[in-house]
Short mmCIF file of N, CA and C in Angstrom, two decimals:
data_model
loop_
_atom_site.label_atom_id
_atom_site.label_comp_id
_atom_site.label_asym_id
_atom_site.label_seq_id
_atom_site.Cartn_x
_atom_site.Cartn_y
_atom_site.Cartn_z
N MET A 1 181.51 -1.71 -69.14
CA MET A 1 181.54 -0.51 -68.76
C MET A 1 182.69 0.38 -68.24
N ASN A 2 183.58 1.14 -68.84
CA ASN A 2 184.55 1.50 -68.43
C ASN A 2 184.29 3.07 -67.59
N THR A 3 184.27 2.81 -66.10
CA THR A 3 183.38 4.23 -65.45
C THR A 3 184.69 4.47 -64.86
N SER A 4 186.11 3.85 -64.83
CA SER A 4 187.28 4.08 -63.68
C SER A 4 188.10 5.45 -64.81
N SER A 5 188.31 5.94 -65.96
CA SER A 5 188.39 6.06 -66.16
C SER A 5 187.51 7.11 -67.20
N GLN A 6 187.25 8.86 -67.09
CA GLN A 6 186.26 9.88 -67.81
C GLN A 6 187.27 9.78 -68.99
N PRO A 7 186.79 10.23 -70.59
CA PRO A 7 187.02 10.64 -71.80
C PRO A 7 188.00 12.08 -71.67
N ARG A 8 188.62 12.38 -71.95
CA ARG A 8 189.74 13.55 -71.89
C ARG A 8 189.25 14.31 -73.52
N LEU A 9 189.56 15.43 -72.74
CA LEU A 9 188.68 16.41 -74.07
C LEU A 9 188.54 15.92 -75.08
N TRP A 10 190.26 15.81 -76.04
CA TRP A 10 190.78 15.61 -76.81
C TRP A 10 190.22 14.71 -77.57
N GLY A 11 189.58 13.30 -76.94
CA GLY A 11 189.06 12.24 -77.82
C GLY A 11 187.64 12.52 -77.78
N LEU A 12 187.05 12.81 -77.16
CA LEU A 12 185.40 13.01 -76.54
C LEU A 12 184.98 13.82 -78.01
N ILE A 13 186.22 14.77 -78.06
CA ILE A 13 186.01 15.75 -79.52
C ILE A 13 185.98 15.05 -80.73
N VAL A 14 186.76 14.50 -80.82
CA VAL A 14 187.20 13.58 -82.08
C VAL A 14 186.11 12.36 -82.13
N LYS A 15 185.91 11.75 -80.86
CA LYS A 15 185.19 10.74 -81.35
C LYS A 15 183.86 11.09 -81.62
N THR A 16 182.49 12.46 -80.70
CA THR A 16 181.64 12.53 -80.34
C THR A 16 181.55 13.60 -82.59
N SER A 17 182.74 13.84 -82.61
CA SER A 17 182.80 14.28 -84.51
C SER A 17 182.13 13.23 -84.93
N VAL A 18 182.75 12.13 -84.44
CA VAL A 18 183.31 11.00 -85.46
C VAL A 18 181.39 10.40 -85.57
N VAL A 19 180.55 10.03 -85.18
CA VAL A 19 179.93 9.59 -84.42
C VAL A 19 178.20 10.66 -84.70
N HIS A 20 178.28 11.66 -84.55
CA HIS A 20 177.39 12.36 -85.26
C HIS A 20 177.46 12.57 -86.73
N THR A 21 178.70 13.00 -87.07
CA THR A 21 178.57 13.14 -88.85
C THR A 21 178.45 11.85 -89.43
N LEU A 22 178.23 10.95 -88.88
CA LEU A 22 178.30 8.99 -89.62
C LEU A 22 176.02 8.59 -88.51
N THR A 23 175.92 9.30 -88.28
CA THR A 23 174.92 9.27 -87.39
C THR A 23 173.92 10.54 -88.27
N TYR A 24 174.62 11.88 -88.23
CA TYR A 24 173.81 12.77 -89.61
C TYR A 24 173.96 12.38 -90.97
N PHE A 25 174.75 11.17 -91.68
CA PHE A 25 174.43 11.42 -92.78
C PHE A 25 173.89 9.94 -93.13
N LEU A 26 174.04 9.29 -92.09
CA LEU A 26 172.74 7.83 -91.71
C LEU A 26 171.11 8.49 -92.15
N MET A 27 171.64 9.21 -91.16
CA MET A 27 169.84 9.33 -90.88
C MET A 27 169.16 10.83 -92.17
N GLY A 28 170.32 11.49 -92.44
CA GLY A 28 170.09 12.89 -93.47
C GLY A 28 169.56 12.06 -94.67
N ILE A 29 170.48 10.93 -95.44
CA ILE A 29 170.15 9.46 -96.47
C ILE A 29 168.82 9.79 -96.30
N LEU A 30 168.43 8.64 -95.63
CA LEU A 30 166.98 7.92 -95.50
C LEU A 30 165.88 9.22 -95.16
N ALA A 31 166.41 10.23 -94.75
CA ALA A 31 165.26 11.21 -94.83
C ALA A 31 165.32 11.51 -96.41
N LEU A 32 166.37 12.20 -96.38
CA LEU A 32 166.34 12.32 -97.86
C LEU A 32 165.60 11.40 -99.02
N ASN A 33 164.88 10.20 -98.61
CA ASN A 33 164.49 9.39 -99.50
C ASN A 33 163.52 9.03 -98.99
N LEU A 34 163.05 8.53 -97.90
CA LEU A 34 161.60 8.54 -97.46
C LEU A 34 160.87 10.03 -97.23
N LEU A 35 161.01 10.65 -97.16
CA LEU A 35 160.77 12.17 -97.00
C LEU A 35 160.47 13.02 -97.87
N HIS A 36 161.30 12.82 -98.91
CA HIS A 36 161.25 13.07 -99.70
C HIS A 36 161.43 14.93 -99.78
N TYR A 37 162.40 14.92 -99.42
CA TYR A 37 162.87 16.51 -99.08
C TYR A 37 163.28 16.53 -100.57
N SER A 38 163.80 16.36 -101.42
CA SER A 38 163.64 17.00 -102.59
C SER A 38 162.84 17.80 -103.22
N ASP A 39 161.47 17.45 -103.19
CA ASP A 39 160.17 17.93 -102.87
C ASP A 39 159.87 18.81 -102.04
N SER A 40 159.58 18.25 -100.54
CA SER A 40 159.57 19.52 -99.97
C SER A 40 159.70 20.91 -99.72
N PHE A 41 161.67 20.71 -100.30
CA PHE A 41 162.32 21.74 -100.03
C PHE A 41 162.41 23.08 -101.23
N ALA A 42 161.23 22.66 -102.37
CA ALA A 42 161.22 23.66 -103.16
C ALA A 42 159.83 23.60 -103.73
N SER A 43 159.00 23.28 -102.98
CA SER A 43 157.15 23.72 -102.81
C SER A 43 157.06 24.24 -101.49
N GLY A 44 155.80 25.41 -101.20
CA GLY A 44 155.67 25.22 -100.38
C GLY A 44 155.81 25.93 -99.00
N ALA A 45 155.93 26.24 -97.78
CA ALA A 45 156.68 26.88 -96.86
C ALA A 45 158.00 26.64 -97.00
N LEU A 46 158.08 25.68 -97.27
CA LEU A 46 160.17 24.93 -96.88
C LEU A 46 160.49 25.66 -97.70
N ALA A 47 160.77 26.16 -99.65
CA ALA A 47 160.92 26.50 -100.38
C ALA A 47 161.61 28.11 -99.78
N CYS A 48 160.97 28.09 -98.94
CA CYS A 48 161.39 29.62 -98.44
C CYS A 48 162.73 30.19 -97.85
N PHE A 49 162.84 28.68 -97.24
CA PHE A 49 163.87 29.07 -96.05
C PHE A 49 164.65 28.12 -96.13
N MET A 50 164.64 27.06 -97.01
CA MET A 50 165.50 26.36 -96.98
C MET A 50 165.83 26.10 -98.26
N ARG A 51 167.51 25.77 -98.56
CA ARG A 51 167.94 25.39 -99.49
C ARG A 51 167.60 23.99 -100.74
N PRO A 52 167.27 24.10 -101.75
CA PRO A 52 167.26 22.91 -102.79
C PRO A 52 168.36 22.07 -101.90
N THR A 53 167.83 20.52 -102.57
CA THR A 53 168.78 19.74 -101.93
C THR A 53 169.99 18.94 -103.30
N SER A 54 169.90 20.15 -104.26
CA SER A 54 171.41 19.76 -105.34
C SER A 54 172.15 21.38 -104.87
N SER A 55 171.73 21.82 -104.02
CA SER A 55 172.27 23.07 -103.93
C SER A 55 174.06 22.57 -103.38
N PRO A 56 175.00 23.10 -103.57
CA PRO A 56 176.46 23.16 -103.12
C PRO A 56 176.55 22.84 -101.46
N TRP A 57 175.86 24.20 -100.50
CA TRP A 57 175.69 23.95 -99.76
C TRP A 57 175.48 22.79 -98.47
N ALA A 58 174.17 21.81 -99.49
CA ALA A 58 173.55 20.97 -99.33
C ALA A 58 174.70 19.66 -99.02
N ALA A 59 175.29 19.30 -100.09
CA ALA A 59 176.45 18.42 -100.14
C ALA A 59 177.54 18.75 -99.34
N ALA A 60 177.94 19.98 -99.46
CA ALA A 60 179.17 20.51 -98.02
C ALA A 60 178.06 20.12 -96.47
N GLY A 61 177.55 20.27 -96.26
CA GLY A 61 176.66 20.00 -94.80
C GLY A 61 177.46 18.88 -94.16
N VAL A 62 177.08 17.43 -94.72
CA VAL A 62 177.54 16.17 -94.09
C VAL A 62 178.67 16.24 -93.48
N GLY A 63 180.09 17.34 -94.68
CA GLY A 63 181.12 17.53 -94.01
C GLY A 63 181.48 18.51 -93.16
N LEU A 64 181.18 19.60 -93.08
CA LEU A 64 180.96 20.54 -92.36
C LEU A 64 180.22 19.84 -91.14
N GLN A 65 179.89 18.87 -90.18
CA GLN A 65 179.81 18.25 -89.37
C GLN A 65 180.64 18.14 -88.07
N PRO A 66 181.22 17.66 -88.29
CA PRO A 66 182.02 17.71 -87.14
C PRO A 66 182.13 19.63 -86.45
N ILE A 67 181.91 20.32 -87.08
CA ILE A 67 181.77 21.45 -86.51
C ILE A 67 180.55 21.10 -85.19
N ARG A 68 180.04 20.96 -85.37
CA ARG A 68 179.03 20.49 -84.76
C ARG A 68 178.94 19.31 -83.50
N GLY A 69 179.70 18.51 -83.69
CA GLY A 69 180.50 17.67 -82.79
C GLY A 69 181.67 18.04 -82.60
N LEU A 70 182.42 19.39 -83.09
CA LEU A 70 182.82 20.26 -81.62
C LEU A 70 182.08 20.07 -80.79
N ILE A 71 180.84 21.21 -80.98
CA ILE A 71 180.23 21.70 -80.14
C ILE A 71 179.69 21.25 -78.60
N PHE A 72 179.34 19.60 -79.74
CA PHE A 72 178.80 18.83 -79.15
C PHE A 72 179.44 18.25 -77.46
N ALA A 73 180.43 17.93 -78.29
CA ALA A 73 181.40 17.59 -77.40
C ALA A 73 182.34 18.32 -76.49
N LEU A 74 182.21 19.50 -76.31
CA LEU A 74 182.13 21.01 -75.56
C LEU A 74 181.17 20.84 -74.77
N ALA A 75 180.12 20.77 -74.97
CA ALA A 75 179.28 20.25 -73.74
C ALA A 75 178.84 19.18 -73.07
N PHE A 76 178.84 18.12 -73.99
CA PHE A 76 179.48 17.09 -72.92
C PHE A 76 180.29 16.55 -72.11
N TYR A 77 181.35 17.75 -72.04
CA TYR A 77 182.80 17.34 -71.70
C TYR A 77 182.43 17.50 -70.22
N PRO A 78 181.73 18.91 -69.78
CA PRO A 78 181.02 18.81 -68.18
C PRO A 78 180.55 18.20 -67.76
N LEU A 79 180.13 17.49 -68.03
CA LEU A 79 177.94 16.42 -68.08
C LEU A 79 178.94 14.92 -68.20
N ARG A 80 180.28 14.35 -68.94
CA ARG A 80 180.67 13.56 -68.75
C ARG A 80 180.57 12.20 -68.09
N GLU A 81 180.47 12.94 -66.28
CA GLU A 81 180.69 11.65 -65.07
C GLU A 81 179.04 11.06 -65.58
N ILE A 82 178.07 12.07 -66.29
CA ILE A 82 176.25 11.76 -65.68
C ILE A 82 176.36 11.17 -67.24
N PHE A 83 176.92 11.32 -68.06
CA PHE A 83 176.56 10.77 -69.73
C PHE A 83 177.29 9.42 -69.54
N PHE A 84 178.83 9.31 -69.16
CA PHE A 84 179.74 8.35 -69.70
C PHE A 84 179.85 7.90 -68.63
N GLY A 85 179.88 8.08 -66.81
CA GLY A 85 179.95 7.31 -65.67
C GLY A 85 178.58 6.61 -65.40
N LYS A 86 177.37 6.46 -65.57
CA LYS A 86 176.72 5.97 -65.39
C LYS A 86 175.95 4.22 -65.83
N LYS A 87 175.29 3.71 -65.80
CA LYS A 87 174.52 2.80 -66.17
C LYS A 87 173.70 3.49 -67.50
N ASN A 88 173.30 4.45 -67.64
CA ASN A 88 171.85 4.95 -68.14
C ASN A 88 172.12 6.32 -68.61
N GLY A 89 173.37 6.63 -68.68
CA GLY A 89 173.79 7.74 -69.65
C GLY A 89 173.56 8.02 -70.82
N TRP A 90 173.69 7.36 -71.35
CA TRP A 90 173.23 7.88 -72.79
C TRP A 90 171.78 8.05 -73.00
N LEU A 91 171.30 7.43 -72.62
CA LEU A 91 169.52 7.89 -71.94
C LEU A 91 169.14 9.01 -71.84
N ILE A 92 169.92 9.68 -70.50
CA ILE A 92 169.82 10.92 -70.10
C ILE A 92 171.00 11.68 -71.20
N MET A 93 171.78 11.04 -72.15
CA MET A 93 172.40 12.65 -73.19
C MET A 93 171.02 12.76 -74.26
N TRP A 94 170.42 11.30 -74.70
CA TRP A 94 169.86 11.19 -75.76
C TRP A 94 168.46 12.16 -75.40
N TRP A 95 168.09 12.68 -73.76
CA TRP A 95 166.94 13.26 -73.39
C TRP A 95 167.79 14.83 -73.37
N VAL A 96 168.61 14.90 -73.39
CA VAL A 96 169.33 16.19 -73.35
C VAL A 96 169.22 16.69 -74.57
N LEU A 97 169.32 16.09 -76.03
CA LEU A 97 169.68 16.22 -77.32
C LEU A 97 168.44 16.71 -77.19
N VAL A 98 167.67 15.47 -77.23
CA VAL A 98 166.13 15.99 -77.87
C VAL A 98 165.08 17.31 -76.46
N ALA A 99 165.39 17.07 -75.86
CA ALA A 99 164.31 18.52 -74.67
C ALA A 99 165.61 20.12 -75.52
N LEU A 100 166.57 19.75 -75.41
CA LEU A 100 167.15 21.40 -75.36
C LEU A 100 167.76 21.66 -77.20
N GLY A 101 167.63 20.14 -77.74
CA GLY A 101 168.31 20.82 -79.45
C GLY A 101 166.88 20.78 -80.05
N ILE A 102 165.88 19.41 -79.77
CA ILE A 102 165.29 19.69 -80.49
C ILE A 102 163.68 20.02 -80.61
N LEU A 103 162.88 19.91 -79.21
CA LEU A 103 161.68 20.80 -78.86
C LEU A 103 161.80 21.96 -77.88
N SER A 104 163.03 21.94 -77.29
CA SER A 104 163.23 23.66 -76.81
C SER A 104 163.91 24.38 -77.21
N THR A 105 164.35 24.60 -78.82
CA THR A 105 165.50 25.36 -79.13
C THR A 105 165.69 26.61 -78.90
N PHE A 106 166.19 27.54 -78.74
CA PHE A 106 165.76 29.30 -78.66
C PHE A 106 165.57 29.65 -79.87
N ALA A 107 166.17 29.05 -80.63
CA ALA A 107 164.94 29.57 -82.07
C ALA A 107 163.85 28.80 -82.18
N ALA A 108 163.53 29.61 -82.99
CA ALA A 108 161.70 29.07 -83.58
C ALA A 108 162.05 27.95 -84.71
N ALA A 109 162.53 27.07 -84.46
CA ALA A 109 162.98 25.82 -85.11
C ALA A 109 161.72 25.40 -85.54
N VAL A 110 161.25 24.46 -87.04
CA VAL A 110 160.40 23.52 -87.33
C VAL A 110 160.72 22.04 -86.34
N GLY A 111 159.44 21.77 -85.52
CA GLY A 111 159.04 21.10 -84.92
C GLY A 111 159.39 21.44 -83.39
N SER A 112 159.75 22.09 -83.00
CA SER A 112 160.83 22.79 -81.80
C SER A 112 158.87 23.36 -81.01
N VAL A 113 159.15 24.23 -79.66
CA VAL A 113 157.81 24.52 -78.76
C VAL A 113 158.12 26.02 -79.94
N GLU A 114 159.23 26.57 -79.49
CA GLU A 114 158.94 27.98 -80.33
C GLU A 114 157.99 28.28 -81.76
N GLY A 115 158.83 27.05 -82.70
CA GLY A 115 158.45 26.97 -84.46
C GLY A 115 157.24 26.81 -84.15
N ALA A 116 156.19 25.83 -83.06
CA ALA A 116 154.92 25.97 -82.98
C ALA A 116 154.29 27.12 -82.77
N ILE A 117 154.88 28.07 -81.56
CA ILE A 117 153.87 29.25 -81.36
C ILE A 117 154.46 30.39 -82.45
N TYR A 118 156.02 30.23 -83.48
CA TYR A 118 155.86 31.59 -83.75
C TYR A 118 156.17 31.64 -85.06
N THR A 119 155.73 30.44 -85.81
CA THR A 119 156.06 29.92 -87.12
C THR A 119 154.41 29.27 -87.64
N ILE A 120 154.10 29.55 -89.36
CA ILE A 120 152.80 29.52 -89.71
C ILE A 120 153.11 27.62 -90.20
N LEU A 121 154.72 27.56 -89.91
CA LEU A 121 154.80 25.91 -90.15
C LEU A 121 154.17 24.15 -90.10
N PRO A 122 153.32 24.29 -90.53
CA PRO A 122 152.77 22.91 -89.75
C PRO A 122 153.47 21.75 -88.26
N ILE A 123 153.41 21.11 -88.01
CA ILE A 123 153.87 20.14 -87.69
C ILE A 123 153.24 18.81 -87.27
N SER A 124 154.79 17.87 -87.85
CA SER A 124 154.00 16.96 -88.51
C SER A 124 154.98 15.67 -87.27
N ILE A 125 154.02 14.77 -87.29
CA ILE A 125 155.73 13.43 -86.90
C ILE A 125 156.94 13.30 -87.61
N ALA A 126 156.56 13.43 -88.39
CA ALA A 126 157.23 13.93 -90.03
C ALA A 126 158.72 14.76 -89.43
N ASN A 127 158.40 15.49 -88.84
CA ASN A 127 159.33 16.37 -88.31
C ASN A 127 160.29 16.20 -87.53
N TYR A 128 159.88 15.00 -87.09
CA TYR A 128 160.87 14.42 -85.39
C TYR A 128 161.29 13.16 -86.37
N LEU A 129 160.88 12.74 -87.57
CA LEU A 129 161.43 11.02 -87.56
C LEU A 129 162.92 11.20 -88.37
N GLU A 130 163.36 12.48 -88.27
CA GLU A 130 164.96 11.93 -88.81
C GLU A 130 165.92 12.28 -87.48
N VAL A 131 165.45 13.68 -86.87
CA VAL A 131 165.97 14.00 -85.66
C VAL A 131 166.05 13.67 -83.98
N VAL A 132 164.83 12.99 -84.21
CA VAL A 132 164.55 12.23 -83.19
C VAL A 132 166.01 11.16 -83.04
N PRO A 133 165.73 9.92 -84.21
CA PRO A 133 166.79 9.09 -84.17
C PRO A 133 167.61 8.71 -84.27
N GLN A 134 167.82 10.19 -84.76
CA GLN A 134 169.87 10.39 -84.93
C GLN A 134 170.16 11.07 -83.43
N ALA A 135 169.58 11.67 -82.49
CA ALA A 135 169.80 11.80 -81.17
C ALA A 135 170.02 10.80 -80.57
N PHE A 136 169.41 9.50 -81.19
CA PHE A 136 169.29 7.82 -80.55
C PHE A 136 170.67 7.16 -80.61
N LEU A 137 170.87 7.34 -81.86
CA LEU A 137 172.24 6.99 -82.41
C LEU A 137 173.22 7.83 -81.83
N LEU A 138 173.49 8.70 -81.69
CA LEU A 138 174.23 9.75 -81.34
C LEU A 138 174.95 9.28 -79.67
N SER A 139 173.89 9.25 -79.32
CA SER A 139 173.92 9.02 -77.57
C SER A 139 174.44 7.18 -77.65
N GLY A 140 173.64 6.53 -77.73
CA GLY A 140 174.21 5.20 -78.03
C GLY A 140 175.44 4.65 -78.23
N ILE A 141 175.86 5.02 -79.56
CA ILE A 141 176.64 4.89 -80.53
C ILE A 141 177.89 5.60 -79.29
N LEU A 142 178.44 6.89 -79.52
CA LEU A 142 178.64 7.67 -78.76
C LEU A 142 179.35 6.72 -76.80
N PHE A 143 178.18 6.65 -76.24
CA PHE A 143 178.57 6.22 -75.21
C PHE A 143 179.39 4.82 -74.97
N TYR A 144 178.07 3.75 -76.15
CA TYR A 144 179.44 3.07 -75.94
C TYR A 144 180.67 2.21 -76.77
N TRP A 145 180.96 3.96 -77.56
CA TRP A 145 182.44 4.22 -77.82
C TRP A 145 183.41 4.12 -76.86
N VAL A 146 182.96 5.26 -76.15
CA VAL A 146 183.51 5.58 -75.25
C VAL A 146 184.09 5.28 -73.48
N ASN A 147 183.25 4.42 -74.17
CA ASN A 147 182.85 3.15 -71.71
C ASN A 147 183.96 1.57 -72.89
N HIS A 148 184.30 1.84 -74.23
CA HIS A 148 184.39 0.28 -74.67
C HIS A 148 186.33 1.37 -75.15
N PRO A 149 186.56 1.38 -74.61
CA PRO A 149 188.67 1.90 -75.52
C PRO A 149 189.21 0.97 -76.17
N GLU A 150 188.87 -0.26 -75.59
CA GLU A 150 190.00 -1.62 -75.34
C GLU A 150 189.16 -2.03 -77.16
N LYS A 151 187.54 -1.46 -77.50
CA LYS A 151 187.25 -2.36 -78.63
C LYS A 151 187.70 -1.61 -79.78
N LYS A 152 189.53 -2.18 -80.11
CA LYS A 152 189.68 -1.87 -81.39
C LYS A 152 189.28 -1.29 -82.78
N TRP A 153 189.04 -2.30 -83.15
CA TRP A 153 188.51 -2.86 -84.19
C TRP A 153 186.72 -1.52 -84.69
N LEU A 154 186.39 -0.96 -83.29
CA LEU A 154 185.54 0.33 -83.35
C LEU A 154 186.11 1.50 -83.53
N ASN A 155 187.23 1.93 -83.17
CA ASN A 155 188.01 2.58 -84.36
C ASN A 155 188.27 2.75 -85.47
N TRP A 156 188.59 1.69 -85.68
CA TRP A 156 189.09 1.19 -87.43
C TRP A 156 187.32 1.66 -88.19
N VAL A 157 186.56 1.01 -87.24
CA VAL A 157 185.24 0.63 -88.31
C VAL A 157 184.99 2.06 -88.57
N LEU A 158 184.48 3.10 -87.22
CA LEU A 158 184.31 3.97 -87.15
C LEU A 158 184.57 4.98 -88.42
N GLY A 159 186.52 5.07 -87.70
CA GLY A 159 187.33 5.99 -89.11
C GLY A 159 187.49 5.77 -89.83
N ILE A 160 187.63 4.29 -90.70
CA ILE A 160 186.82 4.50 -91.93
C ILE A 160 185.63 4.64 -92.66
N LEU A 161 184.32 4.60 -92.04
CA LEU A 161 183.11 5.01 -91.77
C LEU A 161 183.34 6.47 -92.09
N PHE A 162 184.37 7.08 -91.60
CA PHE A 162 184.23 8.40 -91.80
C PHE A 162 184.67 8.73 -92.93
N VAL A 163 185.32 8.55 -93.02
CA VAL A 163 186.61 8.70 -94.20
C VAL A 163 185.93 8.95 -95.55
N LEU A 164 185.38 7.60 -95.29
CA LEU A 164 184.65 7.47 -97.04
C LEU A 164 183.47 8.84 -96.23
N VAL A 165 182.25 9.06 -95.90
CA VAL A 165 181.74 9.72 -95.67
C VAL A 165 182.12 11.12 -96.11
N TYR A 166 183.33 11.93 -95.06
CA TYR A 166 183.87 13.10 -95.70
C TYR A 166 183.89 13.40 -96.87
N LEU A 167 184.63 11.99 -98.03
CA LEU A 167 184.53 11.95 -99.10
C LEU A 167 183.85 12.35 -99.82
N MET A 168 182.60 11.52 -99.90
CA MET A 168 181.07 11.83 -100.41
C MET A 168 180.90 12.79 -100.26
N SER A 169 181.27 13.45 -99.22
CA SER A 169 180.56 15.13 -99.16
C SER A 169 181.28 15.64 -99.65
N VAL A 170 183.15 16.08 -99.94
CA VAL A 170 183.75 16.67 -101.37
C VAL A 170 183.47 16.11 -102.20
N MET A 171 182.86 15.35 -102.81
CA MET A 171 182.82 14.37 -103.81
C MET A 171 181.71 15.44 -104.53
N GLY A 172 180.22 15.18 -103.30
CA GLY A 172 179.30 16.07 -104.05
C GLY A 172 179.61 17.47 -104.11
N THR A 173 180.26 18.09 -102.82
CA THR A 173 180.44 19.37 -103.08
C THR A 173 180.84 20.03 -104.29
N LEU A 174 182.01 19.67 -104.94
CA LEU A 174 182.84 19.51 -106.24
C LEU A 174 182.02 19.28 -107.29
N ALA A 175 180.63 18.29 -107.46
CA ALA A 175 180.15 18.05 -108.17
C ALA A 175 178.70 18.73 -108.87
N ALA A 176 178.53 19.15 -107.30
CA ALA A 176 177.74 20.62 -107.07
C ALA A 176 177.65 22.21 -107.75
N ILE A 177 179.33 22.12 -107.67
CA ILE A 177 179.83 23.23 -108.28
C ILE A 177 180.35 23.77 -109.28
N GLY A 178 180.31 22.04 -110.13
CA GLY A 178 180.64 21.55 -111.49
C GLY A 178 182.53 21.63 -111.81
N VAL A 179 182.62 21.38 -110.36
CA VAL A 179 184.43 20.91 -110.75
C VAL A 179 184.19 19.68 -111.12
N LEU A 180 183.97 18.92 -110.09
CA LEU A 180 183.75 17.67 -110.75
C LEU A 180 183.00 17.09 -111.50
N LYS A 181 183.22 16.81 -112.86
CA LYS A 181 181.69 16.08 -113.37
C LYS A 181 181.43 15.30 -113.73
N VAL A 182 180.42 14.52 -113.55
CA VAL A 182 179.66 13.24 -112.79
C VAL A 182 179.10 12.94 -113.79
N PRO A 183 179.24 11.53 -114.43
CA PRO A 183 178.30 11.07 -115.35
C PRO A 183 177.06 11.09 -115.29
N ALA A 184 176.18 11.25 -116.37
CA ALA A 184 174.88 11.06 -116.41
C ALA A 184 174.53 9.52 -116.28
N ALA A 185 173.28 9.08 -115.88
CA ALA A 185 172.80 8.08 -115.60
C ALA A 185 171.96 7.41 -116.74
#
């Protein structure tokens, strides 16, 4: 663990954006298929406020995640000694993400305390199957990457995966708006 030097802001922004985008994509693909988002978003209470999975915005969503990575990094930076300078800092980061970003948001989000109070949407374990593991992966991978800058292979692997995922988001968005023609299967 590299505790002698804390991450610089720009490096933390890049790494957080890359890791967040990749973990968001991974958990999103799993949830889309295992939790049947296409059906859930098209009917019932979710149909009133969720875009269908065929929406261009849904395809663009992954490509827009670096914006959220930037916001996360700006929140992580003042806490970098706690998150990246301690042996279990990644667990602290994970809990902060779960506590503030999932369970206790200021908005009445699905699965949050406010959502349970102010919405009629049911809360189930499925509400957490995508977001809690994503926060876990984000925290663990980011902690490892920041604390092991000597692992140049990690820069390459995560960088290449990020570019591929980003390009898939761009192509999916272009296909959804009709600019890119996708042959029927």
